[in-house]
Short mmCIF file of C-alpha atoms in Angstrom, two decimals:
data_model
loop_
_atom_site.label_atom_id
_atom_site.label_comp_id
_atom_site.label_asym_id
_atom_site.label_seq_id
_atom_site.Cartn_x
_atom_site.Cartn_y
_atom_site.Cartn_z
CA MET A 1 139.51 20.63 256.78
CA LEU A 2 137.47 19.58 259.84
CA ASN A 3 136.49 16.27 258.24
CA GLN A 4 140.17 15.60 257.49
CA ILE A 5 141.22 16.48 261.06
CA LEU A 6 138.68 14.07 262.56
CA GLU A 7 139.97 11.34 260.24
CA ARG A 8 143.51 11.58 261.63
CA GLU A 9 144.54 8.25 263.15
CA ASP A 10 145.78 9.78 266.43
CA ILE A 11 142.47 11.58 266.91
CA LYS A 12 140.44 8.48 265.99
CA ASP A 13 142.49 6.41 268.45
CA PHE A 14 141.87 8.90 271.26
CA ILE A 15 138.17 9.06 270.43
CA LYS A 16 137.98 5.28 270.90
CA LEU A 17 139.36 5.72 274.41
CA LEU A 18 136.83 8.45 275.19
CA THR A 19 133.88 6.13 274.62
CA THR A 20 135.29 2.85 275.90
CA GLU A 21 137.60 3.57 278.86
CA SER A 22 136.16 4.17 282.34
CA LEU A 23 138.77 6.89 282.94
CA TYR A 24 136.96 9.07 280.39
CA ILE A 25 133.42 7.77 280.82
CA ASN A 26 133.03 8.15 284.58
CA LYS A 27 133.26 11.92 284.76
CA ASN A 28 131.31 13.98 287.28
CA VAL A 29 128.83 15.57 284.87
CA PRO A 30 125.30 16.98 285.28
CA ASN A 31 122.32 14.74 284.53
CA LYS A 32 121.23 17.30 281.95
CA ILE A 33 123.09 19.76 279.76
CA SER A 34 121.00 22.42 277.99
CA GLU A 35 117.90 20.60 279.26
CA GLU A 36 118.92 17.35 277.52
CA LYS A 37 119.96 14.15 279.25
CA ILE A 38 123.50 13.28 278.17
CA THR A 39 124.74 9.77 278.92
CA LYS A 40 128.24 9.35 280.31
CA ILE A 41 129.54 7.54 277.23
CA GLU A 42 128.65 10.61 275.16
CA TYR A 43 130.00 13.41 277.34
CA SER A 44 133.78 13.23 276.84
CA LEU A 45 133.41 12.56 273.11
CA TYR A 46 131.20 15.60 272.52
CA THR A 47 133.43 17.78 274.71
CA PHE A 48 136.57 16.73 272.83
CA VAL A 49 135.15 17.28 269.34
CA ASP A 50 133.52 20.56 270.42
CA ALA A 51 136.91 21.84 271.66
CA ILE A 52 138.56 20.89 268.36
CA ILE A 53 135.91 22.72 266.33
CA LYS A 54 136.23 25.78 268.58
CA TYR A 55 139.99 25.81 267.97
CA PHE A 56 139.58 25.96 264.20
CA ILE A 57 136.79 28.53 264.34
CA ILE A 58 138.61 30.83 266.76
CA ILE A 59 142.32 30.20 266.09
CA GLY A 60 142.63 28.11 262.94
CA ASP A 61 146.43 27.77 263.05
CA ILE A 62 147.22 24.25 261.83
CA GLU A 63 150.86 24.51 262.92
CA LEU A 64 149.92 25.00 266.58
CA PHE A 65 147.11 22.46 266.57
CA ASP A 66 149.12 19.41 267.66
CA ASN A 67 150.34 21.26 270.73
CA TYR A 68 146.79 22.37 271.52
CA LEU A 69 145.59 18.81 271.01
CA ASP A 70 148.10 17.41 273.50
CA GLN A 71 146.98 19.86 276.19
CA LEU A 72 143.30 19.24 275.40
CA LYS A 73 143.81 15.50 275.86
CA ARG A 74 145.48 16.17 279.20
CA ILE A 75 142.53 18.23 280.45
CA ILE A 76 139.97 15.62 279.46
CA LYS A 77 142.07 12.85 280.97
CA LYS A 78 142.90 14.48 284.30
CA VAL A 79 139.95 16.74 285.11
CA GLU A 80 136.86 15.03 286.53
CA ASN A 81 134.29 17.79 286.99
CA HIS A 82 132.20 19.23 284.11
CA ASN A 83 132.66 22.87 285.14
CA ASP A 84 136.42 22.46 285.61
CA ILE A 85 136.73 20.77 282.21
CA GLN A 86 134.91 23.65 280.52
CA ILE A 87 137.00 26.27 282.32
CA GLY A 88 140.18 24.38 281.44
CA ILE A 89 139.28 24.40 277.75
CA ILE A 90 138.41 28.11 277.82
CA LYS A 91 141.77 28.90 279.43
CA LEU A 92 143.47 26.80 276.77
CA LEU A 93 141.74 28.70 273.98
CA ILE A 94 142.66 32.04 275.63
CA LYS A 95 146.29 30.94 275.79
CA TYR A 96 146.43 30.24 272.05
CA VAL A 97 144.53 33.37 271.06
CA ALA A 98 146.92 35.44 273.22
CA HIS A 99 149.83 33.81 271.41
CA LYS A 100 148.26 34.47 268.01
CA ILE A 101 147.64 38.19 268.63
CA ASN A 102 150.84 38.73 270.66
CA ILE A 103 149.40 39.40 274.10
CA GLU A 104 151.58 38.65 277.10
CA ASN A 105 149.81 40.24 280.06
CA LEU A 106 146.31 38.79 280.45
CA ASP A 107 145.48 41.12 283.36
CA ASP A 108 146.02 44.38 281.48
CA ILE A 109 142.70 46.07 280.63
CA GLU A 110 143.67 46.76 277.02
CA SER A 111 144.83 43.19 276.57
CA LYS A 112 141.54 41.93 277.98
CA LYS A 113 139.67 44.14 275.54
CA LYS A 114 141.66 42.82 272.57
CA LEU A 115 141.01 39.22 273.64
CA VAL A 116 137.28 39.79 274.07
CA GLU A 117 137.02 41.58 270.72
CA TYR A 118 138.92 38.78 269.00
CA PHE A 119 136.73 36.02 270.49
CA TYR A 120 133.58 37.98 269.74
CA ASN A 121 134.48 38.60 266.10
CA SER A 122 135.66 35.06 265.37
CA TYR A 123 133.07 33.09 267.36
CA ILE A 124 129.99 35.32 267.14
CA VAL A 125 130.23 37.78 264.23
CA GLU A 126 131.88 35.26 261.88
CA GLY A 127 130.73 32.18 263.78
CA TYR A 128 128.29 29.35 263.11
CA PHE A 129 125.06 27.59 263.97
CA TYR A 130 124.66 23.82 263.67
CA HIS A 131 121.89 21.41 262.79
CA GLY A 132 122.03 17.66 263.36
CA PHE A 133 119.84 15.65 261.00
CA PRO A 134 119.26 12.04 259.84
CA TYR A 135 122.14 10.72 257.76
CA VAL A 136 119.79 9.44 255.06
CA TYR A 137 119.05 13.07 254.07
CA LYS A 138 122.71 13.94 253.48
CA ASN A 139 122.64 13.92 249.66
CA ASN A 140 119.31 15.71 249.59
CA VAL A 141 120.66 18.48 251.85
CA LEU A 142 123.81 18.80 249.73
CA THR A 143 121.60 19.27 246.65
CA ASN A 144 118.52 21.07 247.93
CA GLY A 145 119.56 22.60 251.25
CA LEU A 146 117.68 22.30 254.55
CA ASP A 147 113.91 22.25 254.11
CA PRO A 148 111.74 22.05 257.26
CA ASN A 149 109.11 20.08 255.35
CA ASN A 150 111.51 17.15 254.90
CA TYR A 151 111.26 16.38 258.61
CA TYR A 152 107.49 16.07 258.60
CA GLU A 153 107.15 13.19 256.16
CA SER A 154 106.07 10.88 259.01
CA LEU A 155 104.01 13.47 260.89
CA ASN A 156 100.68 11.65 260.52
CA GLU A 157 102.20 8.38 261.69
CA ILE A 158 103.84 10.09 264.68
CA LYS A 159 100.51 11.66 265.64
CA GLU A 160 98.88 8.23 265.48
CA ILE A 161 101.49 6.75 267.83
CA ASP A 162 101.09 9.76 270.12
CA LYS A 163 97.34 9.08 270.39
CA ILE A 164 98.04 5.47 271.31
CA LEU A 165 100.52 6.49 274.02
CA ASN A 166 98.05 9.03 275.41
CA LYS A 167 95.50 6.25 275.87
CA TYR A 168 97.91 4.66 278.34
CA LYS A 169 98.58 7.91 280.23
CA LEU A 170 101.91 8.59 278.52
CA GLU A 171 101.62 12.18 277.32
CA ASN A 172 104.07 14.54 275.62
CA ILE A 173 106.55 11.79 274.78
CA PHE A 174 107.41 13.68 271.58
CA SER A 175 109.04 16.98 272.53
CA LYS A 176 108.87 18.48 269.05
CA GLY A 177 105.46 20.13 268.67
CA LEU A 178 103.26 17.99 266.43
CA ASP A 179 100.86 20.80 265.60
CA LYS A 180 103.36 23.56 264.90
CA ILE A 181 104.39 25.03 261.58
CA PRO A 182 107.19 22.87 260.08
CA TYR A 183 110.60 23.99 261.34
CA ILE A 184 114.15 22.84 261.86
CA SER A 185 116.09 23.34 265.09
CA VAL A 186 119.54 24.92 265.10
CA THR A 187 121.95 25.40 267.98
CA ASP A 188 125.03 27.55 268.55
CA SER A 189 126.68 24.66 270.42
CA LEU A 190 128.63 21.99 268.54
CA PHE A 191 128.40 19.86 271.69
CA MET A 192 124.59 19.90 271.52
CA ALA A 193 124.56 19.53 267.73
CA TYR A 194 126.59 16.33 268.12
CA PHE A 195 124.04 15.10 270.67
CA TYR A 196 121.13 15.89 268.34
CA ALA A 197 122.88 14.28 265.36
CA THR A 198 123.46 11.09 267.36
CA SER A 199 119.87 11.21 268.63
CA SER A 200 118.37 11.99 265.22
CA PRO A 201 115.53 11.78 264.49
CA LEU A 202 114.58 12.83 267.98
CA TYR A 203 111.04 11.44 267.83
CA LEU A 204 112.44 7.94 267.29
CA LYS A 205 114.91 8.26 270.15
CA GLU A 206 112.13 9.50 272.43
CA LEU A 207 110.00 6.50 271.51
CA CYS A 208 112.88 4.08 272.11
CA ILE A 209 114.21 5.60 275.34
CA ASP A 210 111.75 7.91 277.10
CA ILE A 211 108.81 5.54 276.81
CA SER A 212 110.23 3.34 279.59
CA ASN A 213 112.33 5.94 281.38
CA ASN A 214 110.96 5.06 284.81
CA SER A 215 112.07 1.45 284.56
CA LYS A 216 115.40 0.39 286.07
CA LYS A 217 115.72 -2.12 283.24
CA ASN A 218 115.59 0.61 280.62
CA ASN A 219 118.71 0.76 278.42
CA GLU A 220 119.30 4.50 278.02
CA CYS A 221 122.13 3.91 275.52
CA ALA A 222 120.07 1.69 273.20
CA TYR A 223 119.36 4.39 270.60
CA ILE A 224 122.75 6.11 270.50
CA LEU A 225 124.28 2.66 269.96
CA LYS A 226 121.64 2.00 267.29
CA ASP A 227 120.69 -1.31 268.90
CA TYR A 228 117.30 -2.18 267.39
CA ASN A 229 116.64 -5.15 269.67
CA GLU A 230 117.38 -3.16 272.83
CA CYS A 231 115.12 -0.35 271.61
CA LYS A 232 112.33 -2.87 271.12
CA GLU A 233 112.95 -4.24 274.59
CA ASN A 234 112.64 -0.75 276.09
CA ILE A 235 109.28 -0.35 274.40
CA ASN A 236 108.28 -3.81 275.59
CA LEU A 237 108.82 -2.70 279.19
CA PHE A 238 106.17 -0.05 278.69
CA ILE A 239 103.84 -2.42 276.86
CA LYS A 240 103.99 -5.01 279.64
CA ARG A 241 103.64 -2.48 282.44
CA LYS A 242 100.64 -0.74 280.85
CA GLU A 243 99.09 -3.92 279.46
CA VAL A 244 98.89 -2.41 276.00
CA LYS A 245 96.35 -4.05 273.69
CA GLU A 246 97.73 -6.32 270.98
CA SER A 247 96.43 -4.09 268.18
CA ASP A 248 98.17 -1.03 269.66
CA LYS A 249 101.35 -3.02 270.26
CA ILE A 250 101.43 -4.03 266.60
CA LYS A 251 100.99 -0.41 265.48
CA ILE A 252 103.85 0.78 267.71
CA PHE A 253 106.27 -1.88 266.55
CA THR A 254 105.25 -1.49 262.91
CA PHE A 255 105.98 2.23 263.17
CA LEU A 256 109.36 1.54 264.78
CA GLU A 257 110.35 -0.98 262.12
CA ASN A 258 109.22 1.20 259.22
CA GLU A 259 111.03 4.31 260.47
CA TRP A 260 114.16 2.36 261.38
CA THR A 261 114.32 0.85 257.90
CA LYS A 262 113.34 3.99 255.98
CA LEU A 263 115.97 6.11 257.75
CA ASP A 264 118.57 3.30 257.75
CA ILE A 265 119.21 3.93 261.45
CA SER A 266 121.53 0.93 261.89
CA ASN A 267 124.02 2.45 259.44
CA ALA A 268 123.48 6.14 260.21
CA ASN A 269 126.51 8.24 261.14
CA PRO A 270 126.02 11.48 263.10
CA ILE A 271 125.99 14.34 260.65
CA ILE A 272 125.52 18.08 261.02
CA ALA A 273 124.98 21.06 258.77
CA ILE A 274 127.12 24.11 259.58
CA ILE A 275 125.53 27.48 258.82
CA LYS A 276 127.03 30.95 259.23
CA ARG A 277 125.39 32.94 262.03
CA LYS A 278 124.98 35.92 259.74
CA GLU A 279 122.83 33.83 257.37
CA LEU A 280 120.33 33.52 260.22
CA GLY A 281 120.73 37.12 261.41
CA LYS A 282 122.11 36.04 264.78
CA ASN A 283 125.77 37.07 264.64
CA TYR A 284 125.69 39.47 267.58
CA LEU A 285 125.25 39.41 271.36
CA SER A 286 122.90 41.85 273.05
CA ASN A 287 125.11 41.89 276.18
CA TYR A 288 128.42 42.38 274.33
CA GLN A 289 128.88 46.00 275.38
CA ASN A 290 128.15 45.02 278.96
CA ILE A 291 130.93 42.41 278.80
CA LEU A 292 133.35 45.07 277.56
CA ASN A 293 132.27 47.59 280.19
CA ASN A 294 132.96 45.18 283.06
CA LEU A 295 136.40 43.95 282.02
CA GLU A 296 138.22 45.82 284.77
CA ASN A 297 136.41 43.92 287.53
CA THR A 298 136.02 40.59 285.75
CA ASP A 299 138.44 37.72 285.27
CA ILE A 300 139.22 37.26 281.56
CA THR A 301 138.14 33.61 281.71
CA THR A 302 134.69 34.66 282.93
CA SER A 303 134.39 37.28 280.18
CA ILE A 304 135.29 34.80 277.44
CA LYS A 305 132.96 32.20 278.94
CA LYS A 306 130.08 34.66 278.48
CA ILE A 307 130.89 34.86 274.77
CA LEU A 308 131.24 31.10 274.24
CA GLU A 309 128.27 29.93 276.29
CA THR A 310 125.23 28.35 274.62
CA ARG A 311 122.39 30.79 274.01
CA TYR A 312 120.42 28.99 271.34
CA ASN A 313 119.91 25.34 272.14
CA GLU A 314 116.92 24.70 269.89
CA GLU A 315 116.26 27.79 267.82
CA GLU A 316 113.36 27.22 265.41
CA ILE A 317 113.96 28.09 261.76
CA ILE A 318 110.95 27.94 259.43
CA ASN A 319 112.66 29.06 256.21
CA ARG A 320 114.59 26.84 253.83
CA ILE A 321 118.38 27.24 253.97
CA PRO A 322 120.00 26.88 250.50
CA SER A 323 122.70 24.24 249.99
CA ASP A 324 125.33 26.85 249.08
CA LYS A 325 124.98 28.29 252.60
CA ILE A 326 125.71 24.93 254.25
CA THR A 327 128.82 22.90 255.03
CA ILE A 328 128.39 19.23 255.98
CA LEU A 329 130.41 17.64 258.77
CA GLU A 330 130.33 13.90 259.45
CA LEU A 331 131.14 12.97 263.04
CA PRO A 332 132.50 9.81 264.73
CA ASN A 333 129.87 7.15 265.32
CA ILE A 334 129.60 5.88 268.90
CA LYS A 335 128.07 2.64 267.64
CA GLU A 336 131.14 1.89 265.52
CA LEU A 337 133.45 2.67 268.42
CA TYR A 338 131.56 0.24 270.63
CA LYS A 339 131.82 -2.52 268.04
CA LYS A 340 135.56 -2.46 268.63
CA LYS A 341 135.24 -2.34 272.41
CA GLU A 342 134.96 -6.09 272.93
CA ASN A 343 138.02 -6.77 270.77
CA VAL A 344 140.01 -4.22 272.73
CA LYS A 345 138.93 -5.81 276.03
CA LYS A 346 139.96 -9.26 274.85
CA GLU A 347 143.38 -8.00 273.80
CA ASP A 348 143.83 -6.20 277.13
CA LYS A 349 142.96 -9.34 279.10
CA GLN A 350 145.52 -11.36 277.17
CA GLU A 351 148.18 -8.73 277.88
CA GLU A 352 147.23 -8.66 281.57
CA LYS A 353 147.70 -12.43 281.84
CA LEU A 354 151.16 -12.20 280.32
CA GLU A 355 152.15 -9.27 282.53
CA SER A 356 150.71 -10.70 285.75
CA SER A 357 152.90 -13.79 285.50
CA ASN A 358 155.95 -11.54 285.89
CA LEU A 359 154.61 -9.29 288.65
CA GLU A 360 155.42 -9.52 292.33
CA PRO A 361 153.47 -7.86 295.17
CA VAL A 362 154.90 -4.43 295.93
CA ILE A 363 152.90 -3.81 299.11
CA ASN A 364 152.07 -6.61 301.53
CA GLU A 365 150.54 -4.71 304.44
CA THR A 366 147.16 -2.94 304.45
CA GLY A 367 148.50 0.11 306.27
CA SER A 368 151.21 0.69 303.70
CA ALA A 369 148.76 0.27 300.86
CA THR A 370 146.42 2.86 302.37
CA ILE A 371 149.21 5.43 302.76
CA VAL A 372 150.34 4.95 299.18
CA ALA A 373 146.74 5.18 297.92
CA LEU A 374 146.14 8.44 299.81
CA LEU A 375 149.40 9.85 298.53
CA GLY A 376 148.36 8.92 294.99
CA VAL A 377 145.02 10.70 295.33
CA PHE A 378 146.78 13.80 296.69
CA LEU A 379 149.28 13.87 293.80
CA ILE A 380 146.54 13.40 291.17
CA THR A 381 144.49 16.25 292.67
CA LEU A 382 147.56 18.47 292.83
CA GLY A 383 148.39 17.64 289.21
CA VAL A 384 144.90 18.55 287.98
CA THR A 385 144.93 21.85 289.88
CA ILE A 386 148.35 22.79 288.50
CA THR A 387 147.24 21.83 284.95
CA ILE A 388 144.26 24.21 285.02
CA ILE A 389 146.27 27.01 286.66
CA MET A 390 149.07 26.72 284.11
CA LEU A 391 146.62 27.01 281.21
CA GLY A 392 145.88 30.54 282.30
CA LYS A 393 149.51 31.58 282.01
#
């Protein structure tokens, strides 16, 4: 069902806006989320898809989904701050759960308890973990499941590149331990799984982005947009700055080209495996009873937030997960969305030219313009505040 939902034209159209329009890109978000650097063109997209997945895991009512979707779009459009966006989505989910289990008074202690129990059972006890992996392995995973050894095919080559980088005082560029027992990383956050799927394989992204991270010329979006030439240019910045020997330069670029081709990075869509929490023995919260015990003195939004928050960002799994325990979800590709960006801009400019020929100045004096601008800011702020407050009712 989730794959079908994400293929809906209205959702695909909105997703295009999320990754191409400044209104959605220029949000006030942290530099890092769960210790990972998230670029601004990724944030709203991951947040939107994460909120859709949460709806179907927790509520699952297809008849109410369109109404939920409209309110979700409004939150992401109007709210600027990361924390406020997350709280707005939690309040929205609470509203629909309350409707589903016939709760009217959200302040009543028994009602709070029913809400917490419902969220806990649906999101934790019967919930999921996620694993983002290279698209080229999709058919293999569908047939053979997730095998940690599949991700170590290039281990010797990665170690060789790591030695070269160490020679030029660039250490620990590859975050995944090169000397550890083979493992796969799972997360309880769809948001982070989307990030890892887009960044997959992580060692290649780290080579293409982190290698020149201190340079202002570094293109931090090169890998998520699957731009091979820009990735090479990022590496070139490091090579020039460190005066890397020609033989080492050839080895680095040969590795990049081989991995890029082997994994078909240019055509890779983000893809994740969905695994039941109970299959990994992690379908419980150690602090659940504490959440229940403190309901009387805690706002219901705060209690639910404690259930939904990310606890396992990169949990290491060393055992193979059979294919019959896995569901595959293919996610929207930021690269494909950006391909259409230039066409959209051209069309918008043509429309602006046509419209501008019929427009007349509305405000001719600076003072009047300032007053109207301030009034606009006030009304927008008031609208956002009212939107979040109303979600809790």
